[in-house]
PDB file of C-alpha atoms in Angstrom:
ATOM      1  CA  MET W1276     -31.958  35.127 -23.705  1.00 70.00           C
ATOM      2  CA  ILE W1277     -29.299  37.430 -22.176  1.00 81.00           C
ATOM      3  CA  ILE W1278     -29.460  35.385 -18.847  1.00 82.00           C
ATOM      4  CA  GLU W1279     -29.145  32.284 -20.824  1.00 82.00           C
ATOM      5  CA  GLN W1280     -26.291  33.469 -22.658  1.00 86.00           C
ATOM      6  CA  LEU W1281     -24.419  34.757 -19.823  1.00 89.00           C
ATOM      7  CA  SER W1282     -24.984  31.309 -17.386  1.00 87.00           C
ATOM      8  CA  LEU W1283     -23.483  29.565 -20.615  1.00 89.00           C
ATOM      9  CA  LEU W1284     -20.542  32.201 -20.569  1.00 91.00           C
ATOM     10  CA  LEU W1285     -19.855  31.408 -16.871  1.00 91.00           C
ATOM     11  CA  ILE W1286     -20.018  27.683 -17.202  1.00 88.00           C
ATOM     12  CA  SER W1287     -17.624  27.847 -20.235  1.00 90.00           C
ATOM     13  CA  LEU W1288     -15.605  29.732 -18.493  1.00 91.00           C
ATOM     14  CA  LEU W1289     -15.210  27.775 -15.346  1.00 87.00           C
ATOM     15  CA  ALA W1290     -15.058  24.499 -17.067  1.00 84.00           C
ATOM     16  CA  ASN W1291     -12.386  25.014 -19.255  1.00 87.00           C
ATOM     17  CA  GLY W1292     -10.418  27.015 -16.211  1.00 88.00           C
ATOM     18  CA  LEU W1293     -10.087  24.210 -14.639  1.00 83.00           C
ATOM     19  CA  SER W1294      -9.578  21.731 -17.666  1.00 83.00           C
ATOM     20  CA  ALA W1295      -6.698  23.922 -18.273  1.00 84.00           C
ATOM     21  CA  MET W1296      -4.878  23.658 -15.304  1.00 84.00           C
ATOM     22  CA  ALA W1297      -5.765  19.678 -15.000  1.00 80.00           C
ATOM     23  CA  GLY W1298      -5.077  18.949 -18.915  1.00 79.00           C
ATOM     24  CA  GLY W1299      -8.745  17.865 -19.412  1.00 77.00           C
ATOM     25  CA  GLY W1300     -12.575  17.759 -18.194  1.00 73.00           C
ATOM     26  CA  ALA W1301     -14.029  20.704 -19.428  1.00 77.00           C
ATOM     27  CA  GLY W1302     -17.203  18.045 -19.989  1.00 73.00           C
ATOM     28  CA  LEU W1303     -17.712  17.513 -16.743  1.00 69.00           C
ATOM     29  CA  LEU W1304     -19.631  21.011 -16.757  1.00 72.00           C
ATOM     30  CA  GLN W1305     -20.168  21.683 -20.010  1.00 82.00           C
ATOM     31  CA  LEU W1306     -22.173  18.727 -21.475  1.00 76.00           C
ATOM     32  CA  PRO W1307     -24.671  18.397 -18.591  1.00 75.00           C
ATOM     33  CA  VAL W1308     -25.572  22.134 -18.738  1.00 78.00           C
ATOM     34  CA  LEU W1309     -26.483  21.704 -22.242  1.00 83.00           C
ATOM     35  CA  LEU W1310     -28.565  18.758 -21.947  1.00 76.00           C
ATOM     36  CA  PHE W1311     -30.369  20.426 -18.914  1.00 76.00           C
ATOM     37  CA  LEU W1312     -31.150  23.170 -21.117  1.00 80.00           C
ATOM     38  CA  GLY W1313     -32.999  20.848 -23.434  1.00 80.00           C
ATOM     39  CA  LEU W1314     -30.650  19.527 -25.912  1.00 81.00           C
ATOM     40  CA  SER W1315     -30.738  15.904 -26.989  1.00 77.00           C
ATOM     41  CA  PHE W1316     -27.501  14.103 -26.369  1.00 72.00           C
ATOM     42  CA  SER W1317     -26.724  14.147 -29.877  1.00 75.00           C
ATOM     43  CA  SER W1318     -26.992  17.916 -30.678  1.00 83.00           C
ATOM     44  CA  ALA W1319     -25.524  18.600 -26.890  1.00 81.00           C
ATOM     45  CA  LEU W1320     -22.394  16.420 -28.107  1.00 79.00           C
ATOM     46  CA  ALA W1321     -21.919  18.135 -31.314  1.00 82.00           C
ATOM     47  CA  THR W1322     -22.427  21.669 -29.784  1.00 88.00           C
ATOM     48  CA  HIS W1323     -19.719  20.720 -27.053  1.00 85.00           C
ATOM     49  CA  LYS W1324     -17.295  19.450 -29.397  1.00 82.00           C
ATOM     50  CA  ILE W1325     -17.169  22.603 -31.268  1.00 87.00           C
ATOM     51  CA  ALA W1326     -16.898  24.624 -28.211  1.00 87.00           C
ATOM     52  CA  SER W1327     -14.438  22.657 -26.896  1.00 84.00           C
ATOM     53  CA  VAL W1328     -11.776  23.618 -29.991  1.00 87.00           C
ATOM     54  CA  ALA W1329     -11.674  26.883 -28.220  1.00 87.00           C
ATOM     55  CA  LEU W1330     -10.122  25.592 -25.235  1.00 83.00           C
ATOM     56  CA  GLY W1331      -7.097  24.742 -27.582  1.00 83.00           C
ATOM     57  CA  ILE W1332      -7.020  28.236 -28.800  1.00 86.00           C
ATOM     58  CA  GLY W1333      -6.805  29.743 -25.560  1.00 85.00           C
ATOM     59  CA  ALA W1334      -4.422  27.448 -24.372  1.00 81.00           C
ATOM     60  CA  THR W1335      -2.138  27.647 -27.497  1.00 80.00           C
ATOM     61  CA  LEU W1336      -2.306  31.656 -27.460  1.00 79.00           C
ATOM     62  CA  ARG W1337      -0.613  31.408 -23.663  1.00 78.00           C
ATOM     63  CA  HIS W1338       1.496  28.497 -24.298  1.00 71.00           C
ATOM     64  CA  LEU W1339       3.029  30.173 -27.800  1.00 69.00           C
ATOM     65  CA  ARG W1340       4.896  32.281 -25.494  1.00 70.00           C
ATOM     66  CA  GLU W1341       6.474  29.388 -23.293  1.00 67.00           C
ATOM     67  CA  LYS W1342       8.230  27.740 -26.904  1.00 65.00           C
ATOM     68  CA  SER W1343       8.480  24.397 -24.737  1.00 69.00           C
ATOM     69  CA  LEU W1344       7.085  22.094 -27.138  1.00 80.00           C
ATOM     70  CA  ASP W1345       8.944  19.284 -29.338  1.00 87.00           C
ATOM     71  CA  LEU W1346       7.764  19.515 -32.863  1.00 86.00           C
ATOM     72  CA  ARG W1347       8.611  16.013 -33.559  1.00 92.00           C
ATOM     73  CA  PHE W1348       6.968  14.606 -30.851  1.00 93.00           C
ATOM     74  CA  CYS W1349       3.779  17.060 -31.314  1.00 91.00           C
ATOM     75  CA  LEU W1350       3.482  15.360 -34.956  1.00 93.00           C
ATOM     76  CA  PHE W1351       3.642  12.023 -33.022  1.00 95.00           C
ATOM     77  CA  ILE W1352       0.925  12.425 -31.013  1.00 94.00           C
ATOM     78  CA  LEU W1353      -1.229  14.027 -33.818  1.00 93.00           C
ATOM     79  CA  ALA W1354      -0.132  10.832 -36.209  1.00 94.00           C
ATOM     80  CA  SER W1355      -1.200   8.261 -33.241  1.00 94.00           C
ATOM     81  CA  GLY W1356      -4.339  10.158 -31.923  1.00 92.00           C
ATOM     82  CA  LEU W1357      -6.463  11.647 -35.039  1.00 91.00           C
ATOM     83  CA  PRO W1358      -7.089   8.344 -36.859  1.00 92.00           C
ATOM     84  CA  GLY W1359      -8.662   7.012 -33.359  1.00 89.00           C
ATOM     85  CA  VAL W1360     -10.657  10.539 -32.807  1.00 86.00           C
ATOM     86  CA  VAL W1361     -12.431  10.429 -36.381  1.00 85.00           C
ATOM     87  CA  LEU W1362     -13.045   6.466 -35.813  1.00 86.00           C
ATOM     88  CA  GLY W1363     -14.832   7.620 -32.434  1.00 82.00           C
ATOM     89  CA  GLY W1364     -16.943  10.057 -33.775  1.00 76.00           C
ATOM     90  CA  ILE W1365     -18.155   7.800 -36.660  1.00 78.00           C
ATOM     91  CA  LEU W1366     -18.787   5.122 -33.764  1.00 74.00           C
ATOM     92  CA  ILE W1367     -20.561   7.296 -30.944  1.00 66.00           C
ATOM     93  CA  LEU W1368     -23.707   8.185 -32.572  1.00 60.00           C
ATOM     94  CA  ARG W1369     -24.252   4.372 -33.506  1.00 65.00           C
ATOM     95  CA  LEU W1370     -23.191   2.653 -30.197  1.00 61.00           C
ATOM     96  CA  PRO W1371     -25.136   2.066 -26.745  1.00 64.00           C
ATOM     97  CA  GLU W1372     -23.064   4.543 -24.362  1.00 61.00           C
ATOM     98  CA  SER W1373     -24.227   3.089 -20.744  1.00 72.00           C
ATOM     99  CA  LEU W1374     -21.550   0.601 -20.277  1.00 71.00           C
ATOM    100  CA  THR W1375     -18.790   2.535 -21.952  1.00 67.00           C
ATOM    101  CA  ILE W1376     -19.415   5.818 -19.418  1.00 71.00           C
ATOM    102  CA  PHE W1377     -19.288   3.545 -16.535  1.00 81.00           C
ATOM    103  CA  CYS W1378     -16.118   1.748 -17.251  1.00 75.00           C
ATOM    104  CA  LEU W1379     -14.674   5.187 -18.119  1.00 71.00           C
ATOM    105  CA  GLY W1380     -15.958   6.319 -14.873  1.00 80.00           C
ATOM    106  CA  LEU W1381     -13.869   3.855 -13.026  1.00 85.00           C
ATOM    107  CA  LEU W1382     -11.083   4.131 -15.020  1.00 80.00           C
ATOM    108  CA  THR W1383     -10.778   7.922 -14.639  1.00 81.00           C
ATOM    109  CA  THR W1384     -11.137   7.602 -11.015  1.00 87.00           C
ATOM    110  CA  GLY W1385      -8.392   5.127 -11.063  1.00 87.00           C
ATOM    111  CA  LEU W1386      -6.137   7.955 -12.680  1.00 84.00           C
ATOM    112  CA  GLY W1387      -6.566  10.254  -9.828  1.00 87.00           C
ATOM    113  CA  VAL W1388      -6.261   7.500  -7.296  1.00 91.00           C
ATOM    114  CA  TYR W1389      -2.960   6.394  -8.530  1.00 89.00           C
ATOM    115  CA  SER W1390      -1.206   9.732  -9.247  1.00 89.00           C
ATOM    116  CA  ILE W1391      -1.925  10.367  -5.298  1.00 91.00           C
ATOM    117  CA  PHE W1392      -0.242   6.991  -4.139  1.00 90.00           C
ATOM    118  CA  LYS W1393       2.588   8.083  -6.370  1.00 88.00           C
ATOM    119  CA  PRO W1394       3.759  11.585  -4.939  1.00 86.00           C
ATOM    120  CA  GLN W1395       6.621  12.332  -7.110  1.00 87.00           C
ATOM    121  CA  LEU W1396       4.731  11.363 -10.128  1.00 86.00           C
ATOM    122  CA  GLY W1397       4.962  13.965 -12.874  1.00 84.00           C
ATOM    123  CA  LEU W1398       7.100  16.106 -10.760  1.00 87.00           C
ATOM    124  CA  THR W1399      10.268  16.355 -12.635  1.00 88.00           C
ATOM    125  CA  HIS W1400      10.876  16.068 -16.572  1.00 88.00           C
ATOM    126  CA  GLN W1401      12.408  12.612 -17.273  1.00 90.00           C
ATOM    127  CA  PRO W1402      12.027  11.611 -20.805  1.00 91.00           C
ATOM    128  CA  ARG W1403      12.016   7.881 -21.514  1.00 94.00           C
ATOM    129  CA  ASN W1404      10.166   5.460 -24.251  1.00 95.00           C
ATOM    130  CA  ARG W1405      11.648   7.439 -27.114  1.00 93.00           C
ATOM    131  CA  ASP W1406      13.062   4.269 -29.151  1.00 94.00           C
ATOM    132  CA  ARG W1407      10.994   2.564 -31.658  1.00 93.00           C
ATOM    133  CA  ARG W1408       9.323  -0.011 -29.284  1.00 95.00           C
ATOM    134  CA  GLY W1409       8.635   2.545 -26.502  1.00 96.00           C
ATOM    135  CA  LEU W1410       6.912   5.162 -29.474  1.00 96.00           C
ATOM    136  CA  TYR W1411       5.211   2.129 -31.178  1.00 96.00           C
ATOM    137  CA  LEU W1412       3.301   0.896 -27.800  1.00 96.00           C
ATOM    138  CA  GLY W1413       2.982   4.786 -26.795  1.00 96.00           C
ATOM    139  CA  GLY W1414       1.248   5.305 -29.997  1.00 96.00           C
ATOM    140  CA  VAL W1415      -1.213   2.540 -29.719  1.00 95.00           C
ATOM    141  CA  VAL W1416      -2.467   3.554 -26.658  1.00 95.00           C
ATOM    142  CA  LEU W1417      -2.989   6.836 -27.698  1.00 95.00           C
ATOM    143  CA  CYS W1418      -4.911   5.735 -30.698  1.00 93.00           C
ATOM    144  CA  LEU W1419      -7.351   4.282 -28.204  1.00 90.00           C
ATOM    145  CA  ILE W1420      -7.513   7.193 -25.918  1.00 90.00           C
ATOM    146  CA  GLY W1421      -8.500   9.185 -29.389  1.00 89.00           C
ATOM    147  CA  ILE W1422     -11.250   6.729 -29.899  1.00 86.00           C
ATOM    148  CA  LEU W1423     -12.310   7.569 -26.347  1.00 81.00           C
ATOM    149  CA  ASN W1424     -12.125  11.448 -27.288  1.00 79.00           C
ATOM    150  CA  GLY W1425     -13.769  11.004 -30.414  1.00 75.00           C
ATOM    151  CA  SER W1426     -16.704   9.250 -29.226  1.00 70.00           C
ATOM    152  CA  LEU W1427     -17.385  10.363 -25.285  1.00 63.00           C
ATOM    153  CA  THR W1428     -17.250  13.912 -23.929  1.00 57.00           C
ATOM    154  CA  SER W1429     -15.504  14.186 -20.343  1.00 60.00           C
ATOM    155  CA  GLY W1430     -12.045  13.102 -19.202  1.00 66.00           C
ATOM    156  CA  THR W1431      -9.973  11.626 -22.424  1.00 76.00           C
ATOM    157  CA  GLY W1432      -7.735  14.635 -22.225  1.00 83.00           C
ATOM    158  CA  LEU W1433      -6.819  13.352 -18.739  1.00 84.00           C
ATOM    159  CA  PHE W1434      -5.852  10.149 -20.086  1.00 87.00           C
ATOM    160  CA  VAL W1435      -3.528  11.329 -22.574  1.00 91.00           C
ATOM    161  CA  THR W1436      -2.160  13.676 -19.538  1.00 91.00           C
ATOM    162  CA  ILE W1437      -1.670  10.565 -17.515  1.00 91.00           C
ATOM    163  CA  TRP W1438       0.012   8.772 -20.222  1.00 94.00           C
ATOM    164  CA  LEU W1439       2.509  11.605 -21.230  1.00 95.00           C
ATOM    165  CA  VAL W1440       3.402  11.885 -17.691  1.00 94.00           C
ATOM    166  CA  ARG W1441       3.671   7.603 -16.971  1.00 93.00           C
ATOM    167  CA  TRP W1442       4.819   6.383 -20.184  1.00 96.00           C
ATOM    168  CA  PHE W1443       7.036   9.310 -21.886  1.00 96.00           C
ATOM    169  CA  GLY W1444       8.423  10.598 -18.549  1.00 95.00           C
ATOM    170  CA  LEU W1445       6.908  14.318 -18.863  1.00 94.00           C
ATOM    171  CA  ASP W1446       6.174  16.221 -15.986  1.00 92.00           C
ATOM    172  CA  TYR W1447       2.606  17.666 -15.624  1.00 91.00           C
ATOM    173  CA  LYS W1448       3.152  21.127 -16.630  1.00 87.00           C
ATOM    174  CA  THR W1449       4.907  19.918 -20.099  1.00 90.00           C
ATOM    175  CA  ALA W1450       2.364  17.078 -20.405  1.00 91.00           C
ATOM    176  CA  VAL W1451      -0.753  19.599 -19.855  1.00 88.00           C
ATOM    177  CA  ALA W1452       0.765  21.924 -22.461  1.00 88.00           C
ATOM    178  CA  TYR W1453       0.767  19.174 -25.302  1.00 91.00           C
ATOM    179  CA  VAL W1454      -2.670  18.020 -24.318  1.00 89.00           C
ATOM    180  CA  LEU W1455      -4.606  21.530 -24.460  1.00 86.00           C
ATOM    181  CA  ILE W1456      -2.654  22.126 -27.625  1.00 87.00           C
ATOM    182  CA  LEU W1457      -2.704  19.043 -29.412  1.00 88.00           C
ATOM    183  CA  VAL W1458      -5.659  17.218 -28.107  1.00 86.00           C
ATOM    184  CA  GLY W1459      -7.652  20.824 -27.502  1.00 83.00           C
ATOM    185  CA  LEU W1460      -7.214  21.711 -30.832  1.00 85.00           C
ATOM    186  CA  PHE W1461      -6.428  19.184 -33.163  1.00 89.00           C
ATOM    187  CA  TRP W1462      -8.205  16.332 -31.626  1.00 86.00           C
ATOM    188  CA  ASN W1463     -11.108  18.028 -30.485  1.00 82.00           C
ATOM    189  CA  GLY W1464     -11.468  19.791 -34.139  1.00 84.00           C
ATOM    190  CA  PHE W1465     -11.324  16.729 -36.134  1.00 84.00           C
ATOM    191  CA  GLY W1466     -14.130  14.923 -33.407  1.00 79.00           C
ATOM    192  CA  ALA W1467     -16.268  18.423 -33.568  1.00 81.00           C
ATOM    193  CA  LEU W1468     -16.126  17.869 -37.414  1.00 83.00           C
ATOM    194  CA  THR W1469     -16.958  14.384 -37.646  1.00 80.00           C
ATOM    195  CA  VAL W1470     -19.767  14.720 -35.148  1.00 77.00           C
ATOM    196  CA  ALA W1471     -20.991  17.710 -36.679  1.00 80.00           C
ATOM    197  CA  LEU W1472     -21.170  16.074 -40.183  1.00 82.00           C
ATOM    198  CA  GLN W1473     -23.621  13.655 -38.796  1.00 81.00           C
ATOM    199  CA  GLN W1474     -25.365  16.130 -36.197  1.00 81.00           C
ATOM    200  CA  PRO W1475     -26.048  19.826 -36.542  1.00 84.00           C
ATOM    201  CA  PRO W1476     -24.906  21.875 -33.084  1.00 88.00           C
ATOM    202  CA  HIS W1477     -27.088  24.320 -31.756  1.00 89.00           C
ATOM    203  CA  TRP W1478     -25.282  27.205 -33.300  1.00 90.00           C
ATOM    204  CA  GLU W1479     -27.192  29.900 -31.288  1.00 90.00           C
ATOM    205  CA  TRP W1480     -25.306  29.128 -28.048  1.00 91.00           C
ATOM    206  CA  LEU W1481     -21.868  28.545 -29.538  1.00 93.00           C
ATOM    207  CA  PRO W1482     -20.511  32.253 -29.119  1.00 91.00           C
ATOM    208  CA  ALA W1483     -20.949  32.462 -25.322  1.00 92.00           C
ATOM    209  CA  LEU W1484     -19.318  28.863 -25.078  1.00 93.00           C
ATOM    210  CA  ILE W1485     -16.425  29.957 -27.431  1.00 92.00           C
ATOM    211  CA  ALA W1486     -15.868  33.277 -25.627  1.00 93.00           C
ATOM    212  CA  GLY W1487     -16.046  31.381 -22.355  1.00 92.00           C
ATOM    213  CA  ALA W1488     -13.688  28.775 -23.521  1.00 90.00           C
ATOM    214  CA  ILE W1489     -11.096  30.889 -24.878  1.00 91.00           C
ATOM    215  CA  ILE W1490     -10.824  33.426 -21.887  1.00 92.00           C
ATOM    216  CA  GLY W1491     -11.131  30.269 -19.372  1.00 90.00           C
ATOM    217  CA  ALA W1492      -8.514  28.374 -21.107  1.00 88.00           C
ATOM    218  CA  TYR W1493      -5.834  31.332 -21.316  1.00 89.00           C
ATOM    219  CA  THR W1494      -6.485  31.833 -17.595  1.00 90.00           C
ATOM    220  CA  GLY W1495      -6.252  28.596 -16.466  1.00 87.00           C
ATOM    221  CA  THR W1496      -3.474  27.874 -18.661  1.00 86.00           C
ATOM    222  CA  HIS W1497      -1.651  31.281 -17.032  1.00 86.00           C
ATOM    223  CA  ILE W1498      -2.228  29.673 -13.441  1.00 86.00           C
ATOM    224  CA  ALA W1499      -1.076  26.776 -13.844  1.00 82.00           C
ATOM    225  CA  LEU W1500       2.190  27.666 -15.694  1.00 81.00           C
ATOM    226  CA  LYS W1501       2.877  30.409 -12.716  1.00 84.00           C
ATOM    227  CA  LYS W1502       2.120  27.540  -9.867  1.00 82.00           C
ATOM    228  CA  GLY W1503       4.485  24.615 -11.467  1.00 82.00           C
ATOM    229  CA  ASN W1504       3.824  21.026 -11.263  1.00 87.00           C
ATOM    230  CA  SER W1505       2.582  20.277  -7.737  1.00 87.00           C
ATOM    231  CA  VAL W1506      -0.715  22.574  -8.257  1.00 85.00           C
ATOM    232  CA  ILE W1507      -1.189  20.943 -11.656  1.00 86.00           C
ATOM    233  CA  LYS W1508      -0.992  17.366  -9.954  1.00 89.00           C
ATOM    234  CA  ARG W1509      -3.549  18.278  -7.312  1.00 88.00           C
ATOM    235  CA  ALA W1510      -5.800  19.946  -9.923  1.00 87.00           C
ATOM    236  CA  PHE W1511      -5.461  16.897 -12.138  1.00 86.00           C
ATOM    237  CA  GLU W1512      -5.676  14.443  -9.355  1.00 87.00           C
ATOM    238  CA  THR W1513      -9.140  16.464  -7.930  1.00 88.00           C
ATOM    239  CA  LEU W1514     -10.811  16.681 -11.636  1.00 83.00           C
ATOM    240  CA  THR W1515     -10.297  13.081 -12.254  1.00 84.00           C
ATOM    241  CA  ILE W1516     -11.959  11.790  -9.242  1.00 89.00           C
ATOM    242  CA  LEU W1517     -14.628  14.326  -9.902  1.00 84.00           C
ATOM    243  CA  VAL W1518     -15.109  13.272 -13.487  1.00 79.00           C
ATOM    244  CA  GLY W1519     -14.669   9.541 -12.841  1.00 82.00           C
ATOM    245  CA  ILE W1520     -17.224   9.780 -10.209  1.00 87.00           C
ATOM    246  CA  LYS W1521     -19.884  11.726 -12.413  1.00 82.00           C
ATOM    247  CA  LEU W1522     -19.239   9.271 -15.478  1.00 78.00           C
ATOM    248  CA  ILE W1523     -19.810   6.483 -13.090  1.00 86.00           C
ATOM    249  CA  ALA W1524     -22.939   8.042 -11.956  1.00 87.00           C
ATOM    250  CA  ASP W1525     -24.204   8.889 -15.602  1.00 81.00           C
ATOM    251  CA  GLY W1526     -23.239   5.330 -16.943  1.00 78.00           C
ATOM    252  CA  LEU W1527     -25.522   3.669 -13.983  1.00 85.00           C
ATOM    253  CA  LEU W1528     -28.604   6.039 -14.689  1.00 82.00           C
ATOM    254  CA  LEU W1529     -28.381   4.898 -18.358  1.00 74.00           C
ATOM    255  CA  PHE W1530     -28.367   1.224 -17.411  1.00 69.00           C
TER     256      PHE W1530
END
């Protein structure tokens, strides 16, 4: 029992620390471990989603010291994404997942490759597309990503990060701050509630996972803020490619 709890704690520390640096991807390590330890997919999903809310808590504790977020833009991201999160959480336990996971893997890998071939992407903060048309189109995409966030487990925070950078002109450090707080805390919170109401989590494992997530997220966020955009960009590119390859492999296994 003690070894099991320590293993969960360490995995959660590592997964959420990396996720806090890159702006998503905690499910890359955490969910497969829960499945390997014997949980069903639905139970592992509910457990992971609840634990992932702690990622937002840990990141929020660190980012509150920076005071760098625009409240109106925060509300826009929440209003755009939360309906999709709830819809995705309702759909996930009713839809076949193999093709969706495979396609998501291809898209996620593409994000990392795209960022690599755009050396200056996300290194400077140049806000754009804040007019009515830009916000409408940006909000539609955020809603679609919200559906993926509510229904799947790995990489969707990375999609929000690259969208905030590419469409709205944020630098990586600012984009990751929005993602870790709004996606990590609020999107994941609504998604966790939606899934947990349909499938109970494995409550005995949650304390270790939540503790690891809070500590890992705070530490990863602190490192990212100190190192700056170039390090966050490299972390993002590395993790998107790793997450993408894993999702492609998972999708192929499910066919």
